[in-house]
Short mmCIF file of C-alpha atoms and ligand atoms in Angstrom, two decimals:
data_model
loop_
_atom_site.label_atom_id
_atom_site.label_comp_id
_atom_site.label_asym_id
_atom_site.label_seq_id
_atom_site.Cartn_x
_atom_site.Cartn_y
_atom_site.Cartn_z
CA UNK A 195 79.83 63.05 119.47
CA UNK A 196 77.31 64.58 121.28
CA UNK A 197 77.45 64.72 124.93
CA UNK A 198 74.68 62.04 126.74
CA UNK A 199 72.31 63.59 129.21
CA UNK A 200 72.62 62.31 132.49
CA UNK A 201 69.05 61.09 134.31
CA UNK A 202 68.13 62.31 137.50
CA UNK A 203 68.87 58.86 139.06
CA UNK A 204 72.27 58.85 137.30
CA UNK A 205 73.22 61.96 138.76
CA UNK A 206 71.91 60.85 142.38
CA UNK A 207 73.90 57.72 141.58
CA UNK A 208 77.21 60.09 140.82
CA UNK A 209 76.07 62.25 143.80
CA UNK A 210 76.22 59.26 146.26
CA UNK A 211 79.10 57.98 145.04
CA UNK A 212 81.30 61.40 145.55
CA UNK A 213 79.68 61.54 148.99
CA UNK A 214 80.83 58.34 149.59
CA UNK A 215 84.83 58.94 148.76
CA UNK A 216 86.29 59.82 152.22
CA UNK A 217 88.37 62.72 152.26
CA UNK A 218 90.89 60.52 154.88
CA UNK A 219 91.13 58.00 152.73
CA UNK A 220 94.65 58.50 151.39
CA UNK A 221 93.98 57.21 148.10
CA UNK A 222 91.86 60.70 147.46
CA UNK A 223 93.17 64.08 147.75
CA UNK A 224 91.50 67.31 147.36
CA UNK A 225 93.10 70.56 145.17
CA UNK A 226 92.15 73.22 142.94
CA UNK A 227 91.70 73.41 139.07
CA UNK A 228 94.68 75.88 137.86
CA UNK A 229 94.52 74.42 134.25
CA UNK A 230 91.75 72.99 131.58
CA UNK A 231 92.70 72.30 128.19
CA UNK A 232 90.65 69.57 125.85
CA UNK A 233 90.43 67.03 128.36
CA UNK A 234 93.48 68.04 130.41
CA UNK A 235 93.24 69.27 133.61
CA UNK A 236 96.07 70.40 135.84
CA UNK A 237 95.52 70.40 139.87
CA UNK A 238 97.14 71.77 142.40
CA UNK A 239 97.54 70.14 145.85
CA UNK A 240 98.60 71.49 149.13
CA UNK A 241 102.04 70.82 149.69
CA UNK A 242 102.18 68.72 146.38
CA UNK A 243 102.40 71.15 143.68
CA UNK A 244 100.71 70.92 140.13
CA UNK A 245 99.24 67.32 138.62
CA UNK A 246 98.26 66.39 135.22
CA UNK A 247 95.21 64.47 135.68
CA UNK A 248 92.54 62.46 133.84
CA UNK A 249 88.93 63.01 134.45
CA UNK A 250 86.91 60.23 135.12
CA UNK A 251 83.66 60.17 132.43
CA UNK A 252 80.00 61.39 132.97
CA UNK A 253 81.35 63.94 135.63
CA UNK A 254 80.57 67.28 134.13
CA UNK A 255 82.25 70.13 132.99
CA UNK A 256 84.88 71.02 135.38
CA UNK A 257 86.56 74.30 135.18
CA UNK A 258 89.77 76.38 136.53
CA UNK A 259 88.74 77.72 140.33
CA UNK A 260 87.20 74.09 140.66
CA UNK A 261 87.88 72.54 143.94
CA UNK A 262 88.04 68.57 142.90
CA UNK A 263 88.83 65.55 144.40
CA UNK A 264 91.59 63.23 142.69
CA UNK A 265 91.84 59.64 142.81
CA UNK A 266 95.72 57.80 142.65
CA UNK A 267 95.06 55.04 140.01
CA UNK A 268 97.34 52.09 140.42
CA UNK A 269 99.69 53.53 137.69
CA UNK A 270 100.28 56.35 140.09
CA UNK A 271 98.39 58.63 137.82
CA UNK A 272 95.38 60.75 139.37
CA UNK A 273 91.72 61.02 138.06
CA UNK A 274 89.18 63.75 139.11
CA UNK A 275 86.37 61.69 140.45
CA UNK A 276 84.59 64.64 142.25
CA UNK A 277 83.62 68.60 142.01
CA UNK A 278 82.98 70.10 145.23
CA UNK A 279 80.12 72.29 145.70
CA UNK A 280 80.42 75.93 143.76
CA UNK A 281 79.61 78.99 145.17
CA UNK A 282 79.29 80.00 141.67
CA UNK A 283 79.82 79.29 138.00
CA UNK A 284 80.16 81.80 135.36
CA UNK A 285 79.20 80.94 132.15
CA UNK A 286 79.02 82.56 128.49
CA UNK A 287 77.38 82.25 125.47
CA UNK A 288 79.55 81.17 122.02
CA UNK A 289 79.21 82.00 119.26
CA UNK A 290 76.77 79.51 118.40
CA UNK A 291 74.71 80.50 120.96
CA UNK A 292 75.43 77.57 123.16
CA UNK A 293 76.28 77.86 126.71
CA UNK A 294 79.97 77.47 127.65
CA UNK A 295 81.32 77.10 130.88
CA UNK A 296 83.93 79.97 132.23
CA UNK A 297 85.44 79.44 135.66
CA UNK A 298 84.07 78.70 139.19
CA UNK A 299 83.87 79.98 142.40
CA UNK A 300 84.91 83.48 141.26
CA UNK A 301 84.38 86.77 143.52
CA UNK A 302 85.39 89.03 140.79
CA UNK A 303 84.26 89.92 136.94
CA UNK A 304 86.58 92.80 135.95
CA UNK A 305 84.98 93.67 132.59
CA UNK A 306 87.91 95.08 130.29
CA UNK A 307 86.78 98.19 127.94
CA UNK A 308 89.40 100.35 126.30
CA UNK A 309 89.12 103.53 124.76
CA UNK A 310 90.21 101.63 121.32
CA UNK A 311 88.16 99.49 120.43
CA UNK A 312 85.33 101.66 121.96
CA UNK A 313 83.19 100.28 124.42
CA UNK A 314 80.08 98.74 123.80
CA UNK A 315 77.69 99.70 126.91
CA UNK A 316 75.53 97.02 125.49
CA UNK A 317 77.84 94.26 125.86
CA UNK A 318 78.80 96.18 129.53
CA UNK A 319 75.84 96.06 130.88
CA UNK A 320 74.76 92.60 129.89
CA UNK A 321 78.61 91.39 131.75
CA UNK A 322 76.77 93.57 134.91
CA UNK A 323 73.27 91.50 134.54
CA UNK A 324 75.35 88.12 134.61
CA UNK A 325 77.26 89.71 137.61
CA UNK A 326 74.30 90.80 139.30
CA UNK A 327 72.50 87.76 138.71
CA UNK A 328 75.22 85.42 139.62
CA UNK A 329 76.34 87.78 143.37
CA UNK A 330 79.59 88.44 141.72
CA UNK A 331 81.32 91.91 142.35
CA UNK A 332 81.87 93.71 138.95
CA UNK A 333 84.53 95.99 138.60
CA UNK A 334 85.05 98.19 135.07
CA UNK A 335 88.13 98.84 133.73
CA UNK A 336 88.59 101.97 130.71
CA UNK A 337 92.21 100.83 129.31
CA UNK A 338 94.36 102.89 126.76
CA UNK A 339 93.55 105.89 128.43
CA UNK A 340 97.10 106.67 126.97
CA UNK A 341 95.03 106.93 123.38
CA UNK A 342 92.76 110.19 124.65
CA UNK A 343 93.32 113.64 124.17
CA UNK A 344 94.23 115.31 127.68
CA UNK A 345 91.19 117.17 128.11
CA UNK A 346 89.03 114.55 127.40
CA UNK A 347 87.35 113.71 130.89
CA UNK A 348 85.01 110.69 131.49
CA UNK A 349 84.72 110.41 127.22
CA UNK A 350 81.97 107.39 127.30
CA UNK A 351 80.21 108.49 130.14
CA UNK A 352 81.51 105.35 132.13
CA UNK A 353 82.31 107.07 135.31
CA UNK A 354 79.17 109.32 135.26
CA UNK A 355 76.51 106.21 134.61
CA UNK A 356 78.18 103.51 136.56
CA UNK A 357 79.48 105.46 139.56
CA UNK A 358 76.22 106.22 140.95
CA UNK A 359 75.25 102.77 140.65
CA UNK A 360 78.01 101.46 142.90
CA UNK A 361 80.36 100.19 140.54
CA UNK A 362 84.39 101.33 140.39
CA UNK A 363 85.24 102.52 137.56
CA UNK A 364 89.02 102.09 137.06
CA UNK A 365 91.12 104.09 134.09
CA UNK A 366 94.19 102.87 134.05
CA UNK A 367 97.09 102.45 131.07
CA UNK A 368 98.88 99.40 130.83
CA UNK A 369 100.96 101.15 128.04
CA UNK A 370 101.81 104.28 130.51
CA UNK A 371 101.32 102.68 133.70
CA UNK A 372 98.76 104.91 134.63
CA UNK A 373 96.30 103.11 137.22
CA UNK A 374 98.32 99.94 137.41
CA UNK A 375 99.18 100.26 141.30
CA UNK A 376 95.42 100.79 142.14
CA UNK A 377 94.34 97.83 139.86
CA UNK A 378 96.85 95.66 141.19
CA UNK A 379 95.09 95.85 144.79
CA UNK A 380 91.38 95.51 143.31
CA UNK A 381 92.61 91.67 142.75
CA UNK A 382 93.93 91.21 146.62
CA UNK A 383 92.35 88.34 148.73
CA UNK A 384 89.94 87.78 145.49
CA UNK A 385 89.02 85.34 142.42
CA UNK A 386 88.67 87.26 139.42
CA UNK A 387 88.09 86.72 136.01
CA UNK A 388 89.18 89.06 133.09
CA UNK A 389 86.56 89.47 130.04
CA UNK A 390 86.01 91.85 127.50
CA UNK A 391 86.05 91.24 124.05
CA UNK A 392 89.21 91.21 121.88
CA UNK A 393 91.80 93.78 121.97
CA UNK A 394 90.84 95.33 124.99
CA UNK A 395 94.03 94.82 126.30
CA UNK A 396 93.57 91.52 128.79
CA UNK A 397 96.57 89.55 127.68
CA UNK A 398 98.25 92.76 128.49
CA UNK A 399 96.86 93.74 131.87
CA UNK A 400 97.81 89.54 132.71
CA UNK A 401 100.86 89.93 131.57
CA UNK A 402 101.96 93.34 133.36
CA UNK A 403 100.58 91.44 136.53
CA UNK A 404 102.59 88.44 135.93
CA UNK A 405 105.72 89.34 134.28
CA UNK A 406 106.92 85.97 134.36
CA UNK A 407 104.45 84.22 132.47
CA UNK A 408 104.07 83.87 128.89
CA UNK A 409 101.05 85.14 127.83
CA UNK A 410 100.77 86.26 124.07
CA UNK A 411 99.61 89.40 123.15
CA UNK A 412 97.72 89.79 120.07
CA UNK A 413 98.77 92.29 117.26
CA UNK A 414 96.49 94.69 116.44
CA UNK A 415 96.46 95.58 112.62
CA UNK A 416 96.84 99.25 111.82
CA UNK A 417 94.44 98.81 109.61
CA UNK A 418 91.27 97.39 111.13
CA UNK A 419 92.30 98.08 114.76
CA UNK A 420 90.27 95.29 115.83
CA UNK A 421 92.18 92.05 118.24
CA UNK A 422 93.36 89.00 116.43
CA UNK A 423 91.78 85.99 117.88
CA UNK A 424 93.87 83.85 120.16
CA UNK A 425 92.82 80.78 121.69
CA UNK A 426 94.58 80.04 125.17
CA UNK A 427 94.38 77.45 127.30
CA UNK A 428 92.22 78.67 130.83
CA UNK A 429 94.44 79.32 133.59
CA UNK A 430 94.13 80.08 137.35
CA UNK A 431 97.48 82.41 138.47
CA UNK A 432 98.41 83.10 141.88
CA UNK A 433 98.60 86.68 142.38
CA UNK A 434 99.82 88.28 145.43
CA UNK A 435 97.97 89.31 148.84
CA UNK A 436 96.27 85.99 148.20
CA UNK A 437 94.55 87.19 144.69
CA UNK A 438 93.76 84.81 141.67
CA UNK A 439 93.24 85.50 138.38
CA UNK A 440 91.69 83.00 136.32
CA UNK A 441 92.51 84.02 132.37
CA UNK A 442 89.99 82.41 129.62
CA UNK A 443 90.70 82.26 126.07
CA UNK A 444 90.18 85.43 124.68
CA UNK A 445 87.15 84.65 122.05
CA UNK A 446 85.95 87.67 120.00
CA UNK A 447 82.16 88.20 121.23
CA UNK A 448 82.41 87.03 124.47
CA UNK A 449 78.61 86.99 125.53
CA UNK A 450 77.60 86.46 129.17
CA UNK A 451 75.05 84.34 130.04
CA UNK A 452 71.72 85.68 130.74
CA UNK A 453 69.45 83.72 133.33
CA UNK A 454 65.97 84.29 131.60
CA UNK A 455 64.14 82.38 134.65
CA UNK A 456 65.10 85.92 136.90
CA UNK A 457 63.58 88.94 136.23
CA UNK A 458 65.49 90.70 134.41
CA UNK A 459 65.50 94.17 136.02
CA UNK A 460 66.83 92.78 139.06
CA UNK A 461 70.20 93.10 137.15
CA UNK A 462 69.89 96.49 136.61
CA UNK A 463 70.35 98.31 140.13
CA UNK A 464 68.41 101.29 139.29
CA UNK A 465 65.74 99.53 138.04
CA UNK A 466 65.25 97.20 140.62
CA UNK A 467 65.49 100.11 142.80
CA UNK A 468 62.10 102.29 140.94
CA UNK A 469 60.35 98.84 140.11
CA UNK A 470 59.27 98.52 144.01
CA UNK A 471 56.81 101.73 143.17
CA UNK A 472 55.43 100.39 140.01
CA UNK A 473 51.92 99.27 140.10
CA UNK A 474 52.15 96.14 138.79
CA UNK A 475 54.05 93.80 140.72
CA UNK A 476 55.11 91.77 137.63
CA UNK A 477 55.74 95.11 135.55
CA UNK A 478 58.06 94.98 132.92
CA UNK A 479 58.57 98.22 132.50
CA UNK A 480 57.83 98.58 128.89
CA UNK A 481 54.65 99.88 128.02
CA UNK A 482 52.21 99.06 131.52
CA UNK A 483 50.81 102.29 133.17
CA UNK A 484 52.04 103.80 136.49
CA UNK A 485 55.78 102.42 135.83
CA UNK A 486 57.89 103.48 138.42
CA UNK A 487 61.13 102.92 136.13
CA UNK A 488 59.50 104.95 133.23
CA UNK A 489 59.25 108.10 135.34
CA UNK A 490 62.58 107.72 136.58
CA UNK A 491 63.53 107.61 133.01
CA UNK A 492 61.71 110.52 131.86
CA UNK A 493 62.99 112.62 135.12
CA UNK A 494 66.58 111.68 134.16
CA UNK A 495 66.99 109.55 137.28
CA UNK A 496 67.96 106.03 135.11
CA UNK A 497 70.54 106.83 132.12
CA UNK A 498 68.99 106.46 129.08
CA UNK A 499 70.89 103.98 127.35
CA UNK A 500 70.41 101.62 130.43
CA UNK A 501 66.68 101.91 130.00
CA UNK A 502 67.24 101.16 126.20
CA UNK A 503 69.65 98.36 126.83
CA UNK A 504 67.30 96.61 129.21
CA UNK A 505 63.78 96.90 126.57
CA UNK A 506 66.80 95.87 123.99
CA UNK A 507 67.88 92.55 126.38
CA UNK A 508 63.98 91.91 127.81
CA UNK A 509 62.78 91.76 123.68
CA UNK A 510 65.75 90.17 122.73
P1 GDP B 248 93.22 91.15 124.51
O1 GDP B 248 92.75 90.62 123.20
O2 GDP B 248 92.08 91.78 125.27
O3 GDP B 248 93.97 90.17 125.34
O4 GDP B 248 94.20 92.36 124.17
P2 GDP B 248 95.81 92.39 124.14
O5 GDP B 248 96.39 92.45 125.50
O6 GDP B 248 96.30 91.31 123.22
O7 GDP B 248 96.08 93.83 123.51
C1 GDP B 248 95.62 94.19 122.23
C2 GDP B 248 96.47 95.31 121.70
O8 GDP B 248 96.31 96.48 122.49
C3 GDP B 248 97.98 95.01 121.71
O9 GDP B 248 98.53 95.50 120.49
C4 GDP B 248 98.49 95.78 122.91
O10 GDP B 248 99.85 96.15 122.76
C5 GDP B 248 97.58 96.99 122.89
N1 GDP B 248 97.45 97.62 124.23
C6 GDP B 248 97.24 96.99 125.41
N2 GDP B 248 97.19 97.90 126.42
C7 GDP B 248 97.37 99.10 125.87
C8 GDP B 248 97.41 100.44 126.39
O11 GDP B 248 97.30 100.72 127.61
N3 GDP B 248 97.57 101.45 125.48
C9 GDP B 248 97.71 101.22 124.16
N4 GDP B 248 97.86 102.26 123.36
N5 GDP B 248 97.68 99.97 123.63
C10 GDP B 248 97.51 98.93 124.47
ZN1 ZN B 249 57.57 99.34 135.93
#
């Protein structure tokens, strides 16, 4: 069934209501999403631990990294009747082109590429426009590094494009433990999220973080060396030095979400760096005279394949 739309005046009737539910009231306690499966949610509460609760209708989507507010129903049973404010809410595209909601209230995309399969700078820097966009730190990751040749330094030109730019780059091996130490302190005292598409190695890099858990790691056939599909249910994990990981189901394709109502060079560092010396205010960089971001181009200064990826996202 399709979802109904909600009217402005529903959603200021929903908003006043939420505003309305004391948080002293002892009937109402607040937590955080660790769980979301079909309509179950999991929440855990300050000295309370983990509950399985209902959510009440027309609220929204709520996601893990949620901070909610939880009703005790008469049959001692707990509803989510409120989302508090997000500082942010990543979201991605599926494969019907529909918008699907990630996690919230994240400080971290760590966008998993491994030497096998090989990384699609595409798909990379569209993860660093949704980053960029959204004021969430982006880290890269290069996994398998166990799979190169000794002398092969810096093969897909991550560190010598993206380093510049600001970004860590981070080659690590979860197979050889190369990098492991260093990537376990990039998640201290933050919310991250793991994405990359399949086979990348995220169920892996979870897993070595969380040896405990049971997270399933998908066989990779000899033959096609691409990831198997497997759907997960979205989890939040404590990590320690007060890190969190949230883990999504890893979905073959995972697109970000582009925000087509900001300009779109503002995602690209460099870019938004030249565009102040275009002519044109509203320059897109594409074929208008006096571009700033051209020359850079042409004088080496912007990587090429950023340039193309950008006229390949603006005319996409
Ligand atoms: P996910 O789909 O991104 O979650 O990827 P998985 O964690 O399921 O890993 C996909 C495949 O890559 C599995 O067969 C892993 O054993 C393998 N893999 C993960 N990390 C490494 C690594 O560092 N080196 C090598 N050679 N293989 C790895
Ligand atoms: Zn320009």
């Amino acid at each position: 069934m399709a979802r109904r739309r909600l009217s402005q005046l529903q959603k200021n009737r929903i908003r006043q209501a939420q505003d309305a539910i004391s948080a002293n009231d002892e009937n109402y306690i607040e937590g955080l999403v660790i769980s979301h499966h079909g309509g179950k949610i999991v929440v855990e509460i300050v000295d309370m631990g983990s509950i399985e609760c209902q959510v009440r209708s027309n609220l929204g989507t709520i996601v893990c990294g949620d901070r909610v507010t939880c009703e005790n129903t008469t049959a001692n049973e707990y509803r989510v009747v409120a989302i508090g404010p997000r500082h942010n809410f990543l979201q991605r595209l599926d494969g019907f082109g529909q918008p699907k909601s990630v996690a919230a209230n994240i400080s971290q995309l760590l966008i998993c590429l491994a030497v096998k399969p090989e990384p699609n700078l595409f798909l990379l820097d569209q993860y660093l426009v949704s980053a960029e966009q959204q004021d969430i730190n982006a880290v890269i990751i290069l996994n398998k590094i166990d799979l190169l040749a000794e002398q092969e330094e810096d093969p897909f030109c991550l560190e010598s494009i993206y380093t510049p730019l600001g970004y860590s780059v981070l080659s690590i091996s979860v197979e050889s433990g190369h990098g492991m130490d260093r990537l376990a302190s990039v998640f201290d005292n933050n919310s991250s999220v793991l994405s990359g598409v399949s086979g990348v190695g995220k169920s892996s890099i979870t897993k070595a973080l969380l040896p405990d858990e049971q997270i399933k790691i998908a066989d990779i056939s000899e033959a096609n060396e691409e990831g198997r599909h497997t759907t997960r249910t979205s989890r939040l994990y404590h990590l320690a030095n007060n890190g969190q990981l949230i883990d999504t189901p890893g979905i073959r394709g995972f697109n970000p979400l582009l925000d087509r109502n900001k300009p779109l060079g503002d995602g690209f560092r460099e870019i938004h760096h030249f565009a102040a010396e275009c002519r044109f205010n509203n320059c897109r960089h594409h074929n208008e005279p006096d571009c700033a971001v051209r020359s850079a181009v042409t004088r080496g200064e912007i990587a090429d394949s950023r340039y193309q990826n950008y006229l390949k996202m603006l005319t996409d």
